[in-house]
PDB file of C-alpha atoms in Angstrom:
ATOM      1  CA  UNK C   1    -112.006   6.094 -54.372  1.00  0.00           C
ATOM      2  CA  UNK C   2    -108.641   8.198 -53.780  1.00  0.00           C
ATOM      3  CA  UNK C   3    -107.430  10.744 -56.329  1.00  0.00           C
ATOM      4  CA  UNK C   4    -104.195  10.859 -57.912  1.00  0.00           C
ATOM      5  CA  UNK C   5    -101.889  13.764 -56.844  1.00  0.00           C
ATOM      6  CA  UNK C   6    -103.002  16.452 -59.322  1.00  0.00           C
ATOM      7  CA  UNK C   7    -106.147  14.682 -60.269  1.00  0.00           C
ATOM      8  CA  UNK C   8    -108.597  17.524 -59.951  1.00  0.00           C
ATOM      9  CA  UNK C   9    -105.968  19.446 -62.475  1.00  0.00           C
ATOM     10  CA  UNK C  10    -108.266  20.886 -65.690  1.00  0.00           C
ATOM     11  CA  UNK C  11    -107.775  18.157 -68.475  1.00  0.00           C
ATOM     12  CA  UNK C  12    -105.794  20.854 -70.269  1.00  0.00           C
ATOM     13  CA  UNK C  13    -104.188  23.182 -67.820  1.00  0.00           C
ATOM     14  CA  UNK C  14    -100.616  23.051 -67.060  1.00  0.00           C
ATOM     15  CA  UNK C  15     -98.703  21.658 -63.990  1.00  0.00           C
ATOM     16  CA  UNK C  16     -96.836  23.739 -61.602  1.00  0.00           C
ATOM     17  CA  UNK C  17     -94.120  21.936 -62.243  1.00  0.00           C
ATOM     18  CA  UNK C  18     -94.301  22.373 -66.572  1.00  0.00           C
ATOM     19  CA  UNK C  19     -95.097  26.352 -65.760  1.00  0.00           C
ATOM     20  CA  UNK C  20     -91.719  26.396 -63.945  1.00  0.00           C
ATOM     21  CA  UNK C  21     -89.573  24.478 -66.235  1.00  0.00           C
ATOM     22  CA  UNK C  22     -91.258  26.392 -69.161  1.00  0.00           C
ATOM     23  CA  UNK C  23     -89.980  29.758 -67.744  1.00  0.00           C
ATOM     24  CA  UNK C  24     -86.617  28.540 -66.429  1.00  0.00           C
ATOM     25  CA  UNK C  25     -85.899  27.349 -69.698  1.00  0.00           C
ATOM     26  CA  UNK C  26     -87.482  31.060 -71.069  1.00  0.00           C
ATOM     27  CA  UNK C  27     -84.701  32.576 -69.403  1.00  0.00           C
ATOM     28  CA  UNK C  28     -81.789  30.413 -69.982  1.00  0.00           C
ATOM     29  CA  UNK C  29     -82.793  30.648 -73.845  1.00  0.00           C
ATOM     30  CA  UNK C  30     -83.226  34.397 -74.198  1.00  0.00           C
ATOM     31  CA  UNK C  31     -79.998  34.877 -72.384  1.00  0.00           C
ATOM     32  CA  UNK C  32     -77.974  32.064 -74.829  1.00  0.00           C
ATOM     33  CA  UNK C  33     -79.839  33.933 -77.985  1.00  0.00           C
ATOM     34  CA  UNK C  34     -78.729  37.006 -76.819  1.00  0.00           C
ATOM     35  CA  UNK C  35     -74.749  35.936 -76.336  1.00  0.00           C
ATOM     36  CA  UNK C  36     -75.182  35.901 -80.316  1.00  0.00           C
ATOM     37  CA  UNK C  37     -73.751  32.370 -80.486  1.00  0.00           C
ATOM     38  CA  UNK C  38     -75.411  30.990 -83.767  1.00  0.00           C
ATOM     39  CA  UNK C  39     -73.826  31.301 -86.929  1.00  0.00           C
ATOM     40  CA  UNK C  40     -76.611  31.326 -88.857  1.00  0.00           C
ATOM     41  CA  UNK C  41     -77.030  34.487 -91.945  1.00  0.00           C
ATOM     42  CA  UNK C  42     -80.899  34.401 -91.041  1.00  0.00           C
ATOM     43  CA  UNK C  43     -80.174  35.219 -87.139  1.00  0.00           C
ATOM     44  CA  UNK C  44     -77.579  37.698 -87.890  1.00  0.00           C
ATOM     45  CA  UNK C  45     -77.673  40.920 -85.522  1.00  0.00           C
ATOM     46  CA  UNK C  46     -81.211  39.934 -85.064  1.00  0.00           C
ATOM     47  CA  UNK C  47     -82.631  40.444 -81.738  1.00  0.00           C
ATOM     48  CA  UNK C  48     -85.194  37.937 -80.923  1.00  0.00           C
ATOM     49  CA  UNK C  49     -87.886  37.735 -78.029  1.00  0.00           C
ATOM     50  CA  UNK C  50     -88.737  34.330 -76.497  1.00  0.00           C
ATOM     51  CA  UNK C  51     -92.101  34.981 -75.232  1.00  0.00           C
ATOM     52  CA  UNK C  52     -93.035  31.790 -73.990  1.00  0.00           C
ATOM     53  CA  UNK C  53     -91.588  27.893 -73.837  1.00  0.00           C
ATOM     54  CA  UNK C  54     -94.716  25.312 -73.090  1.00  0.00           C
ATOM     55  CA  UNK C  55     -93.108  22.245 -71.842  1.00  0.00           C
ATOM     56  CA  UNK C  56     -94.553  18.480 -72.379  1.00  0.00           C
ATOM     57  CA  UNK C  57     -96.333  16.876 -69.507  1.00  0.00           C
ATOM     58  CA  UNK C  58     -93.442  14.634 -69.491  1.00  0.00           C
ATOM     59  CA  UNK C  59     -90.988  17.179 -69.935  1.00  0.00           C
ATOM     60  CA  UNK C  60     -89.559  15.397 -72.997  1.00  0.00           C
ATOM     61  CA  UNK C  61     -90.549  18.176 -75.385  1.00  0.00           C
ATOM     62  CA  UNK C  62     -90.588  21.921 -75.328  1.00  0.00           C
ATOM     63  CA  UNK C  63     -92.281  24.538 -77.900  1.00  0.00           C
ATOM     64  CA  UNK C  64     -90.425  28.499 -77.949  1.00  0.00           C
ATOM     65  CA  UNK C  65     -92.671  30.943 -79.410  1.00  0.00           C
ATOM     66  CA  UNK C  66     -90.501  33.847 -80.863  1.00  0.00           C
ATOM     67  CA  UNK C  67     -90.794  37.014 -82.316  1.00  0.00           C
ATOM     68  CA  UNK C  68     -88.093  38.197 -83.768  1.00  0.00           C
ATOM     69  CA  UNK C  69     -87.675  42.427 -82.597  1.00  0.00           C
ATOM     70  CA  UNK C  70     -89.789  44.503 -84.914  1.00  0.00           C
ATOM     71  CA  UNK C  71     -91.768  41.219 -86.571  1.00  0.00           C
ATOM     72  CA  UNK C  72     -89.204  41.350 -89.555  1.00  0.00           C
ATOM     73  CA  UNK C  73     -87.967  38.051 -90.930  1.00  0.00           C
ATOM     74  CA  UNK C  74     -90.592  35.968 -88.918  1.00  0.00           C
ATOM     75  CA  UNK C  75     -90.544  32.710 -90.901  1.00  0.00           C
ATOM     76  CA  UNK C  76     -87.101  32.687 -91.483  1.00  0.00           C
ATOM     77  CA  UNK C  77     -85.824  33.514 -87.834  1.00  0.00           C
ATOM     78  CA  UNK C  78     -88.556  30.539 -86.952  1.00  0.00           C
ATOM     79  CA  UNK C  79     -86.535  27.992 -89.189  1.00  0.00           C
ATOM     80  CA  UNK C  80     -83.132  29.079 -88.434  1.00  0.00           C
ATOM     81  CA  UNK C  81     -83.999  28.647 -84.569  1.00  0.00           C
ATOM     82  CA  UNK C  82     -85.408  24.975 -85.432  1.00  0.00           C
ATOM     83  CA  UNK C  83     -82.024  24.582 -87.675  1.00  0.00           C
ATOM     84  CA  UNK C  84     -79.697  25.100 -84.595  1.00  0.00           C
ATOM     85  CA  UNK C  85     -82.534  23.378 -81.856  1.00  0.00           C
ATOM     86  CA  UNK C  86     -79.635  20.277 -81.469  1.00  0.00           C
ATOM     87  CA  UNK C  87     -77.316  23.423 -80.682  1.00  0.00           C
ATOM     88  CA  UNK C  88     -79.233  25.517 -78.447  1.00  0.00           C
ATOM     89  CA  UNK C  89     -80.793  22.020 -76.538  1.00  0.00           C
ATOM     90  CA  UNK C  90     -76.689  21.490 -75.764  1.00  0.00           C
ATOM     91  CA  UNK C  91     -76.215  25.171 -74.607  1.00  0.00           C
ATOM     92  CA  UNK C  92     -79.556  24.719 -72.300  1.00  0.00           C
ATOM     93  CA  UNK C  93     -77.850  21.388 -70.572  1.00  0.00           C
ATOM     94  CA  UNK C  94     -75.057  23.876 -69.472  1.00  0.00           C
ATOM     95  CA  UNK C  95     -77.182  26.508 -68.288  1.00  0.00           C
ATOM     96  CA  UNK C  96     -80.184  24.916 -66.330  1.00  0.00           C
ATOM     97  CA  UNK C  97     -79.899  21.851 -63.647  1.00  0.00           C
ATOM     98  CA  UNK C  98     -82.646  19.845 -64.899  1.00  0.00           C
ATOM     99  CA  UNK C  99     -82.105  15.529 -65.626  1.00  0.00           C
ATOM    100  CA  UNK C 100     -83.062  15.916 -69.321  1.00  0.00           C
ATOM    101  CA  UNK C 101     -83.111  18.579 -70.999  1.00  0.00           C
ATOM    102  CA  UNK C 102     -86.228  18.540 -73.402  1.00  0.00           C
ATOM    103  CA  UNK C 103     -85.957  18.909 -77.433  1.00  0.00           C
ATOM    104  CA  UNK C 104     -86.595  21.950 -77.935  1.00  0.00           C
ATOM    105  CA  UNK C 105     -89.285  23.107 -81.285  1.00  0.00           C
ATOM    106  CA  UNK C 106     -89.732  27.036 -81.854  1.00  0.00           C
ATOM    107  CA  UNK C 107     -92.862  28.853 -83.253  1.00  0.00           C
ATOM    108  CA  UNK C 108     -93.716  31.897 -84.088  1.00  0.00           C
ATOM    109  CA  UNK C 109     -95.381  34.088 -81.415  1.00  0.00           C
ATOM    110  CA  UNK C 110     -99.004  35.021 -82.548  1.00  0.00           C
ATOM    111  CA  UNK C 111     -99.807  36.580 -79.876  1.00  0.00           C
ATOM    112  CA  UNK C 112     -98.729  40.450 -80.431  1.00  0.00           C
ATOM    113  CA  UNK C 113    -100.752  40.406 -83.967  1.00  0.00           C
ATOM    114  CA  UNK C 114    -103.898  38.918 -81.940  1.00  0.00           C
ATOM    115  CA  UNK C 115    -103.067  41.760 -79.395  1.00  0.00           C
ATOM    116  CA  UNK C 116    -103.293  44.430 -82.489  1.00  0.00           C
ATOM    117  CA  UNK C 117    -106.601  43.024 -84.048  1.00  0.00           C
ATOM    118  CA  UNK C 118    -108.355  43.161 -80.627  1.00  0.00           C
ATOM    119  CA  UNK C 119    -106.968  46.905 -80.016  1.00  0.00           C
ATOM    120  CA  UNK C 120    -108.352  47.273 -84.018  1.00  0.00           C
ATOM    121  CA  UNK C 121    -111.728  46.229 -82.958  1.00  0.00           C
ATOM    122  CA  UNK C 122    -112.120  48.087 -79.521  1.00  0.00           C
ATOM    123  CA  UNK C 123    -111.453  51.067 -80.929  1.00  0.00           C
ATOM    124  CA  UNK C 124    -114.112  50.890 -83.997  1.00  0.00           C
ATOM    125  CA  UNK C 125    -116.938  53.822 -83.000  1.00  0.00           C
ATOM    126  CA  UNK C 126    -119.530  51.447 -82.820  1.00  0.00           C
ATOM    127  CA  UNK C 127    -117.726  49.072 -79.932  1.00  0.00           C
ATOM    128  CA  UNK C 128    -115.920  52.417 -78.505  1.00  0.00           C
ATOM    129  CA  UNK C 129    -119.382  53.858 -78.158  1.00  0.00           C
ATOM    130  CA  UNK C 130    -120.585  50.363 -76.370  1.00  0.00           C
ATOM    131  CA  UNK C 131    -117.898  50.535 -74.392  1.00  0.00           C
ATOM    132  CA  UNK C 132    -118.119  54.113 -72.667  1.00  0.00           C
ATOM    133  CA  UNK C 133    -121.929  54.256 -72.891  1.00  0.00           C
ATOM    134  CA  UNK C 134    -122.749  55.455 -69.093  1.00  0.00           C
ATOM    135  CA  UNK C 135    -124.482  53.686 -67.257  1.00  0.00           C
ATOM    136  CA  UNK C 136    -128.524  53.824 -66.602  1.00  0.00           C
ATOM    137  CA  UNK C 137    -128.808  55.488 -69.874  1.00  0.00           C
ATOM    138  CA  UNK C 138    -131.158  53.700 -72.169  1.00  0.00           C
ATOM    139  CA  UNK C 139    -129.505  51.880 -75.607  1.00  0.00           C
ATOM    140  CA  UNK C 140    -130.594  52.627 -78.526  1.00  0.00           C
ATOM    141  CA  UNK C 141    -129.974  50.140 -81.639  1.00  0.00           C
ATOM    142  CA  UNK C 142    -129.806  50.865 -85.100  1.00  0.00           C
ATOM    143  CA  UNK C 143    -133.582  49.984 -84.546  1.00  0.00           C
ATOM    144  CA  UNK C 144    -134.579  51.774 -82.998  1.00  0.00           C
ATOM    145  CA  UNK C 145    -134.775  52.885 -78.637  1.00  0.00           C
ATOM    146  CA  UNK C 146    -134.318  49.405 -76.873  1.00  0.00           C
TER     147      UNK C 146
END
């Protein structure tokens, strides 16, 4: 039986194709938030990261996670981007060549606070001492020797 083109793809994993419309449309949307175009109060000489856009399979739909700079304001940055999505979806036709230009949904970026709580952990004393224990050296537990 013959494959489909991208058939041995992971159920989950992301095509070439929706990496490279993801970033192109990372770029074009960093660079329109940064022409401080949106007359929003909330977005107000606030500097805002696009970290990442995930794009649809279909390219129909796209999700920007944001941050706005220094974490401040997250929740209402989020909204206000989502407020002026119709806008910034027009200002993306103009700036990338693409057939449709997908609706466009922002989120908040998660990932620098997951970033922190892993750095919180690693450098506990227990995991710190785990971590640099040399090598060949017998463990010992709170038990006792290994």
């Amino acid at each position: 039986m013959k494959q489909r083109h991208g058939a041995e793809r992971a159920p989950r994993g992301r095509s070439q194709r929706q990496l490279r419309v993801g970033e192109e449309l990372r770029h074009a949307l960093s660079a329109i938030l940064e022409r401080d175009l949106l007359d929003d109060p909330a977005l107000a000489g606030r500097s805002v990261t696009v970290s990442e856009v995930r794009v649809s399979p279909d390219l129909s739909n796209a999700t920007a996670f944001v941050t706005p700079l220094g974490g401040e304001a997250l929740a209402e940055t989020v909204s206000a981007l989502n407020r002026a999505s119709g806008f910034l979806r027009r200002q993306l036709a103009q700036a990338v060549e693409l057939r449709v230009v997908p609706r466009i949904s922002f989120q908040a970026d998660r990932s620098f606070d997951q970033a922190q709580s892993i750095d919180r952990l690693l450098r506990r004393p227990r995991v710190r001492q785990d971590l640099f224990e040399p090598e060949g050296e017998p463990q010992e537990d709170d038990d006792g020797p290994a």
